[in-house]
Coordinates of C-alpha atoms and ligand atoms in Angstrom, one line a residue:
M232 CA 22.1 -4.1 18.4
R233 CA 25.5 -3.3 16.7
E234 CA 25.3 -0.3 14.4
P235 CA 26.8 -1.2 11.0
E236 CA 30.4 0.1 11.0
N237 CA 30.2 1.6 7.6
E238 CA 27.3 3.8 8.6
T239 CA 28.5 6.3 11.2
R240 CA 25.9 9.0 10.3
K241 CA 23.3 9.5 13.0
M242 CA 19.6 9.9 12.2
V243 CA 17.3 11.9 14.5
F244 CA 14.3 9.8 15.4
Q245 CA 11.4 12.2 14.4
P246 CA 8.3 10.2 14.1
A247 CA 5.3 11.9 12.6
Q248 CA 3.6 10.2 15.5
L249 CA 4.6 7.6 18.1
V250 CA 1.6 5.8 19.4
I251 CA 2.1 3.3 22.2
H252 CA -0.6 0.7 22.5
E253 CA -1.4 -1.6 25.5
N254 CA -1.1 -4.7 23.4
D255 CA -1.0 -6.0 19.8
A256 CA -4.8 -6.3 19.6
A257 CA -5.2 -2.6 20.4
L258 CA -2.5 -1.7 17.9
A259 CA -4.2 -3.8 15.2
T260 CA -7.5 -2.1 15.7
C261 CA -6.0 1.4 15.7
V262 CA -3.9 0.9 12.6
A263 CA -6.8 -0.7 10.7
E264 CA -8.9 2.4 11.5
R265 CA -6.1 4.6 10.3
V266 CA -5.9 2.7 7.0
A267 CA -9.7 3.0 6.5
D268 CA -9.5 6.8 7.3
L269 CA -6.6 7.3 4.9
A270 CA -8.5 5.3 2.2
A271 CA -11.6 7.5 2.6
Q272 CA -9.5 10.7 2.4
A273 CA -7.6 9.5 -0.7
I274 CA -10.7 8.2 -2.5
A275 CA -12.6 11.5 -1.7
T276 CA -9.7 13.6 -2.9
R277 CA -8.1 11.6 -5.8
G278 CA -10.7 8.9 -6.5
E279 CA -8.3 6.1 -5.6
F280 CA -6.3 4.7 -2.6
R281 CA -2.9 3.1 -3.4
L282 CA -1.9 0.9 -0.5
A283 CA 1.3 -1.2 -0.1
L284 CA 1.0 -4.0 2.4
A285 CA 3.7 -5.0 4.9
G286 CA 4.8 -8.6 5.1
G287 CA 5.8 -10.7 8.1
E288 CA 3.4 -11.7 10.9
T289 CA 2.8 -8.5 12.8
P290 CA 0.2 -7.0 10.4
R291 CA -2.0 -10.1 10.3
R292 CA -4.3 -9.0 13.1
C293 CA -4.5 -5.5 11.5
Y294 CA -5.6 -7.0 8.2
E295 CA -8.1 -9.2 9.9
Q296 CA -9.6 -6.1 11.5
L297 CA -9.4 -4.0 8.3
R298 CA -11.6 -6.5 6.4
N299 CA -14.5 -5.6 8.7
L300 CA -14.2 -1.8 8.2
P301 CA -16.2 0.2 5.6
V302 CA -13.6 0.7 2.8
N303 CA -14.6 1.2 -0.8
W304 CA -12.4 -1.6 -2.1
A305 CA -13.4 -1.1 -5.7
R306 CA -11.3 2.2 -5.4
V307 CA -8.3 0.6 -3.7
Q308 CA -5.1 -0.5 -5.5
V309 CA -3.2 -3.0 -3.4
F310 CA 0.6 -3.4 -3.7
F311 CA 3.2 -5.2 -1.6
C312 CA 6.2 -3.6 0.0
D313 CA 8.2 -6.8 -0.5
E314 CA 7.9 -10.5 -1.4
R315 CA 9.9 -13.5 -0.7
C316 CA 11.2 -15.5 -3.7
L317 CA 9.1 -18.6 -3.1
P318 CA 6.6 -20.5 -5.2
R319 CA 3.2 -18.8 -5.5
G320 CA 0.9 -20.0 -2.8
D321 CA 3.8 -20.9 -0.4
K322 CA 2.7 -20.3 3.2
Q323 CA 5.8 -18.2 3.8
R324 CA 5.0 -15.7 1.1
N325 CA 3.8 -12.3 2.2
D326 CA 0.9 -12.3 -0.3
T327 CA -0.3 -15.6 1.0
M328 CA -0.8 -14.1 4.4
A329 CA -2.4 -10.9 2.9
F330 CA -4.9 -13.0 1.0
S331 CA -5.8 -15.2 3.9
A332 CA -6.2 -12.3 6.4
L333 CA -7.7 -9.7 4.2
L334 CA -7.9 -9.9 0.4
D335 CA -10.0 -13.1 0.2
H336 CA -12.5 -11.4 2.4
V337 CA -13.2 -8.1 0.8
A338 CA -14.9 -7.0 -2.5
I339 CA -11.7 -5.9 -4.2
P340 CA -11.5 -6.6 -8.0
S341 CA -8.6 -9.0 -8.6
A342 CA -7.2 -6.6 -11.2
N343 CA -6.6 -4.2 -8.3
I344 CA -4.3 -6.6 -6.4
H345 CA -0.7 -6.3 -7.7
T346 CA 1.3 -9.2 -6.3
I347 CA 5.0 -9.4 -6.9
A348 CA 5.9 -12.3 -9.2
A349 CA 8.8 -13.3 -7.0
E350 CA 8.5 -16.9 -8.0
Y351 CA 10.3 -15.9 -11.2
G352 CA 13.4 -14.8 -9.4
A353 CA 14.4 -11.5 -7.9
F354 CA 15.8 -9.7 -10.9
D355 CA 12.9 -10.4 -13.3
A356 CA 10.3 -9.8 -10.6
A357 CA 11.9 -6.5 -9.5
R358 CA 12.1 -5.2 -13.1
N359 CA 8.5 -6.2 -13.9
Y360 CA 7.2 -4.7 -10.6
A361 CA 9.0 -1.4 -11.3
M362 CA 7.3 -1.2 -14.7
L363 CA 3.9 -1.7 -13.0
L364 CA 4.6 0.8 -10.3
N365 CA 5.6 3.3 -13.0
D366 CA 1.9 3.4 -14.0
Y367 CA 0.9 4.7 -10.5
A368 CA 2.5 8.0 -9.7
Q369 CA 2.7 7.7 -5.9
L370 CA 1.7 5.3 -3.2
D371 CA -0.7 6.8 -0.7
L372 CA 0.2 4.6 2.2
V373 CA 2.9 2.0 2.9
L374 CA 2.6 -0.3 5.9
L375 CA 5.9 -1.4 7.3
G376 CA 7.2 -3.8 9.9
L377 CA 10.5 -3.6 11.8
G378 CA 12.9 -6.5 11.8
E379 CA 15.0 -7.4 14.8
D380 CA 18.1 -6.1 12.9
G381 CA 16.4 -2.9 11.9
H382 CA 15.4 -3.9 8.4
T383 CA 12.1 -2.9 6.9
A384 CA 10.3 -4.4 3.9
S385 CA 13.3 -6.4 2.5
L386 CA 15.8 -3.6 2.9
F387 CA 18.4 -5.0 5.3
P388 CA 21.4 -3.3 7.0
E389 CA 24.6 -3.5 5.0
N390 CA 22.8 -5.1 2.0
P391 CA 23.7 -3.5 -1.3
A392 CA 20.0 -3.5 -2.4
T393 CA 19.2 -1.0 0.4
E394 CA 21.5 1.6 -1.2
L395 CA 20.0 1.3 -4.7
N396 CA 17.9 4.2 -6.1
D397 CA 15.7 1.8 -8.2
A398 CA 12.0 1.9 -7.6
V399 CA 12.0 -1.8 -6.9
V400 CA 15.1 -3.8 -6.0
A401 CA 16.2 -7.4 -6.2
V402 CA 17.6 -8.6 -2.8
F403 CA 20.1 -11.4 -2.4
D404 CA 21.7 -12.8 0.7
A405 CA 19.0 -11.6 3.0
P406 CA 19.7 -12.6 6.6
K407 CA 16.0 -13.4 7.1
P408 CA 15.0 -16.4 5.0
P409 CA 14.5 -16.8 2.2
P410 CA 17.8 -15.1 1.0
Q411 CA 16.3 -14.0 -2.3
R412 CA 13.6 -11.3 -2.2
V413 CA 12.0 -8.4 -4.0
S414 CA 11.5 -5.1 -2.2
L415 CA 10.2 -1.6 -2.9
G416 CA 13.4 0.6 -2.9
L417 CA 14.2 3.1 -0.2
H418 CA 13.3 6.0 -2.5
T419 CA 9.9 4.5 -3.3
L420 CA 9.1 4.2 0.5
Q421 CA 10.3 7.7 1.0
Q422 CA 8.1 9.0 -1.8
A423 CA 4.8 7.6 -0.4
R424 CA 2.4 10.1 1.0
H425 CA 2.2 8.2 4.4
R426 CA 4.2 5.5 6.2
I427 CA 2.9 3.5 9.1
F428 CA 5.1 1.1 11.1
L429 CA 3.6 -1.7 13.1
V430 CA 5.9 -2.9 15.9
T431 CA 4.9 -5.5 18.5
G432 CA 6.7 -7.8 21.0
A433 CA 9.7 -7.8 23.2
G434 CA 11.8 -9.1 20.3
K435 CA 11.8 -5.6 18.7
H436 CA 13.2 -3.8 21.8
A437 CA 16.7 -3.6 20.6
A438 CA 15.8 -2.6 17.0
L439 CA 13.4 0.1 18.2
Q440 CA 15.9 1.4 20.8
A441 CA 18.5 1.6 18.0
V442 CA 16.2 3.5 15.8
I443 CA 15.3 5.9 18.6
D444 CA 19.0 6.4 19.4
G445 CA 19.5 7.5 15.8
A446 CA 21.1 4.4 14.3
S447 CA 21.1 4.8 10.5
L448 CA 19.2 1.5 10.0
P449 CA 16.9 1.0 7.0
A450 CA 13.8 1.4 9.1
A451 CA 15.0 4.8 10.2
R452 CA 15.7 6.0 6.6
V453 CA 12.2 5.6 5.0
G454 CA 11.1 9.1 6.0
L455 CA 8.7 10.7 8.4
S456 CA 6.4 7.9 9.6
E457 CA 3.7 7.0 12.1
W458 CA 5.1 4.5 14.6
H459 CA 2.5 2.3 16.2
V460 CA 4.3 0.2 19.0
D461 CA 2.9 -2.0 21.7
R462 CA 4.1 -1.8 25.3
A463 CA 6.0 -5.1 24.9
A464 CA 8.1 -3.7 22.1
M465 CA 8.7 -0.3 23.7
P466 CA 12.2 -0.1 25.3
E467 CA 12.0 0.6 29.1
V468 CA 13.5 4.0 29.0
C469 CA 13.8 6.1 26.0
Ligands
6PG239 C1 9.3 -10.0 5.6 C2 8.8 -8.6 5.9 C3 9.7 -8.0 7.0 C4 8.9 -7.9 8.2 C5 9.8 -7.8 9.4 C6 9.0 -8.0 10.7 O1 9.3 -10.4 4.5 O2 9.6 -10.7 6.6 O3 8.6 -7.8 4.9 O4 10.2 -6.7 6.7 O5 8.0 -6.8 8.2 O6 10.8 -8.7 9.4 O7 8.5 -9.3 10.7 P1 7.4 -9.8 11.8 O8 6.2 -8.9 11.6 O9 7.1 -11.2 11.4 O10 8.1 -9.6 13.1

């Protein structure tokens, strides 16, 4: 994993918690239980749980487990950490996976599901989502994946959008298709009460090693997080 030349500063990998799971199934069960616990705490304390879902494939099993847990979905507001600029309903959209694995299976009011209208293009969708987010002071939990280049949400290394201070950013020229995306901005991820990373598979070795070694990658810059990693993704020696 080559560290971007223009970022020489080193980060210190300080996970709030690093949990290594035997396999992706165990990771999915554990993280689903963590989400349900954080939901119960937030609802008991503040009457509402504001959850931003991760995209990609890794969280699918976790969402499938989460739908069977006792969560008061009427008190949950669901957001998305990012969305791909594709037609609504496209199989490659992050919200399509979330509906199929979780949201179509739980008693959550449709008004509580805040999808990103990425089908209208990154700029308009980012502006509209930022206005929506503005009505919700702070996210309680953001779930995040780790890309093989160290990206998270749709914040990619050396992409201008990653450095913007906006609450929601329009992303162009993303190296992971599609090139046009919408993402919660780095600051929004940093401001959430909790962050949980889900990382599985040998393909994530290099990225995880780089994060542990202090590379200033987007995934390393979101703030103190819980890292849930399966053995396959964990670098041999770290
Ligand atoms: C996306 C995701 C992205 C994802 C990572 C990991 O739109 O692709 O938001 O950040 O979480 O790329 O993807 P996998 O879970 O599929 O490995």
